[in-house]
Amino acid sequence: MREEEEPNWFARWEEELPSPEELMPLSQSLITPDLALAFDIPSPNPSQLHVLHHHSAATANKNPPLAPGGVDFDSPDLSSPVGAGSGGGGSAGDDSARTLKRPRLVWTPQLHKRFVDAVAHLGIKNAVPKTIMQLMSVEGLTRENVASHLQKYRLYLKRMQGLSSSGAGGQTGPMSAADAATEQLFASNPIPHPLLVRGASGHGQEPFMQFMTPPSMQHHPQMAVAAAAQQQYYHRQMGHFGSPMAAGGGYNQGFHIRGAQRMGASGMGMVHSPASAAPPTSSYGEDIDLGLGGRRVLTLFPTSSED
DNA sequence: CTTGCAATAT
DNA sequence: CATATTGCAA
């Protein structure tokens, strides 16, 4: 007889949620006004920069290409905000944020951490893209973004579990490069073991999760450079050591150092600890960068998380 | 309609 | 190569 779910806790859960005005968990605009201006990025509604209010998940449509007040940094033509190419003529974003392709989301460890945390706390049962996305409260994140990553995440977990037990030990080579890369991301964050079903099993009210970071949000105008200087976690994909592509000839896959030059191309085996050289302005880093070649990459990483 | 997952594309 | 996108089945 009881195979019912308990939508009650869930319903209340939302009600108990702190009001955005009271407590803004972790949603920041992808770009701060300052940053946007600094990049000459057209902001259609700079004044509407507000938090996303996701209330009734049912009716609330959350499918805006960009946050309500989100600054669309993507220009359809070639207005390169920064990096290479800038210059151009400032072809304003004559396009409203709609139907525009967003830059690839770069899952930074921090961002991924939020993802994992959300999944862990939601429980497999409720860990569906929509819910996760909402819980993450990361502005700009779309359902597709989460769904895509979720797929990978699940596969990763499966592979881990399935591979752990088979004693025999003859598995030599099941790990392809793809898996290895994934692991760098996934293995570097705490994998909640008890990734079991939760949420619908009679449990009245869980002591709210506070895995979220406190609302310490403050953006500084000069954060731009600081942000760029911060993103320093190891590069994934250093399988090819002899790749002579540094800054002169190739496509920089997903990384970017803009405004400041650092690290040599040859021996980049640096694992930078965020705490060892935390930038003066460590609040939020959003960095939109285009991989040289026209490949824009959106990197939003909520800092302030501990490891 | 949302989700899950394979295949495919960029 | 990491994501995004698409197609199709529950």
PDB file of N, CA, C and O (backbone and C1' of nucleotides) in Angstrom, chain B:
ATOM      1  P    DC B   1       3.620  20.926 -24.991  1.00  0.00           P
ATOM      2  O5'  DC B   1       3.912  20.204 -23.578  1.00  0.00           O
ATOM      3  C5'  DC B   1       3.608  20.831 -22.344  1.00  0.00           C
ATOM      4  C4'  DC B   1       4.377  20.130 -21.257  1.00  0.00           C
ATOM      5  C3'  DC B   1       5.885  20.163 -21.519  1.00  0.00           C
ATOM      6  O3'  DC B   1       6.547  20.443 -20.306  1.00  0.00           O
ATOM      7  C1'  DC B   1       5.135  17.929 -21.232  1.00  0.00           C
ATOM      8  P    DT B   2       7.963  21.120 -20.292  1.00  0.00           P
ATOM      9  O5'  DT B   2       8.736  20.090 -19.371  1.00  0.00           O
ATOM     10  C5'  DT B   2       8.123  19.667 -18.157  1.00  0.00           C
ATOM     11  C4'  DT B   2       8.678  18.315 -17.804  1.00  0.00           C
ATOM     12  C3'  DT B   2      10.210  18.292 -17.854  1.00  0.00           C
ATOM     13  O3'  DT B   2      10.693  17.768 -16.639  1.00  0.00           O
ATOM     14  C1'  DT B   2       9.286  16.483 -19.085  1.00  0.00           C
ATOM     15  P    DT B   3      12.271  17.884 -16.421  1.00  0.00           P
ATOM     16  O5'  DT B   3      12.725  16.386 -16.716  1.00  0.00           O
ATOM     17  C5'  DT B   3      12.113  15.321 -15.994  1.00  0.00           C
ATOM     18  C4'  DT B   3      12.448  13.990 -16.636  1.00  0.00           C
ATOM     19  C3'  DT B   3      13.951  13.768 -16.796  1.00  0.00           C
ATOM     20  O3'  DT B   3      14.343  12.660 -15.996  1.00  0.00           O
ATOM     21  C1'  DT B   3      12.715  13.121 -18.738  1.00  0.00           C
ATOM     22  P    DG B   4      15.844  12.302 -15.924  1.00  0.00           P
ATOM     23  O5'  DG B   4      16.003  11.293 -17.151  1.00  0.00           O
ATOM     24  C5'  DG B   4      15.197  10.130 -17.160  1.00  0.00           C
ATOM     25  C4'  DG B   4      15.783   9.121 -18.120  1.00  0.00           C
ATOM     26  C3'  DG B   4      17.310   9.126 -18.165  1.00  0.00           C
ATOM     27  O3'  DG B   4      17.750   7.786 -18.310  1.00  0.00           O
ATOM     28  C1'  DG B   4      16.442   9.725 -20.285  1.00  0.00           C
ATOM     29  P    DC B   5      19.231   7.434 -18.210  1.00  0.00           P
ATOM     30  O5'  DC B   5      19.594   7.237 -19.744  1.00  0.00           O
ATOM     31  C5'  DC B   5      18.818   6.339 -20.551  1.00  0.00           C
ATOM     32  C4'  DC B   5      19.174   6.549 -21.997  1.00  0.00           C
ATOM     33  C3'  DC B   5      20.675   6.711 -22.252  1.00  0.00           C
ATOM     34  O3'  DC B   5      21.055   5.805 -23.249  1.00  0.00           O
ATOM     35  C1'  DC B   5      19.466   8.359 -23.376  1.00  0.00           C
ATOM     36  P    DA B   6      22.599   5.597 -23.472  1.00  0.00           P
ATOM     37  O5'  DA B   6      22.598   5.680 -25.062  1.00  0.00           O
ATOM     38  C5'  DA B   6      21.646   4.880 -25.753  1.00  0.00           C
ATOM     39  C4'  DA B   6      21.635   5.244 -27.225  1.00  0.00           C
ATOM     40  C3'  DA B   6      23.036   5.333 -27.833  1.00  0.00           C
ATOM     41  O3'  DA B   6      22.999   4.720 -29.119  1.00  0.00           O
ATOM     42  C1'  DA B   6      21.897   7.432 -28.003  1.00  0.00           C
ATOM     43  P    DA B   7      24.273   4.669 -29.970  1.00  0.00           P
ATOM     44  O5'  DA B   7      24.078   5.952 -30.891  1.00  0.00           O
ATOM     45  C5'  DA B   7      22.895   6.072 -31.650  1.00  0.00           C
ATOM     46  C4'  DA B   7      22.867   7.395 -32.379  1.00  0.00           C
ATOM     47  C3'  DA B   7      24.165   7.701 -33.132  1.00  0.00           C
ATOM     48  O3'  DA B   7      23.832   8.077 -34.465  1.00  0.00           O
ATOM     49  C1'  DA B   7      23.555   9.516 -31.725  1.00  0.00           C
ATOM     50  P    DT B   8      24.933   8.251 -35.496  1.00  0.00           P
ATOM     51  O5'  DT B   8      24.978   9.834 -35.559  1.00  0.00           O
ATOM     52  C5'  DT B   8      23.758  10.567 -35.606  1.00  0.00           C
ATOM     53  C4'  DT B   8      24.050  12.039 -35.377  1.00  0.00           C
ATOM     54  C3'  DT B   8      25.311  12.518 -36.107  1.00  0.00           C
ATOM     55  O3'  DT B   8      24.949  13.509 -37.053  1.00  0.00           O
ATOM     56  C1'  DT B   8      25.222  13.329 -33.885  1.00  0.00           C
ATOM     57  P    DA B   9      26.058  14.213 -37.881  1.00  0.00           P
ATOM     58  O5'  DA B   9      26.151  15.573 -37.058  1.00  0.00           O
ATOM     59  C5'  DA B   9      24.947  16.265 -36.756  1.00  0.00           C
ATOM     60  C4'  DA B   9      25.261  17.567 -36.054  1.00  0.00           C
ATOM     61  C3'  DA B   9      26.362  18.382 -36.737  1.00  0.00           C
ATOM     62  O3'  DA B   9      25.982  19.756 -36.751  1.00  0.00           O
ATOM     63  C1'  DA B   9      26.958  17.937 -34.506  1.00  0.00           C
ATOM     64  P    DT B  10      26.859  20.721 -37.623  1.00  0.00           P
ATOM     65  O5'  DT B  10      27.746  21.387 -36.498  1.00  0.00           O
ATOM     66  C5'  DT B  10      27.097  22.232 -35.572  1.00  0.00           C
ATOM     67  C4'  DT B  10      28.077  22.713 -34.534  1.00  0.00           C
ATOM     68  C3'  DT B  10      29.332  23.341 -35.152  1.00  0.00           C
ATOM     69  O3'  DT B  10      29.401  24.699 -34.768  1.00  0.00           O
ATOM     70  C1'  DT B  10      29.864  21.925 -33.343  1.00  0.00           C
TER      71       DT B  10
END
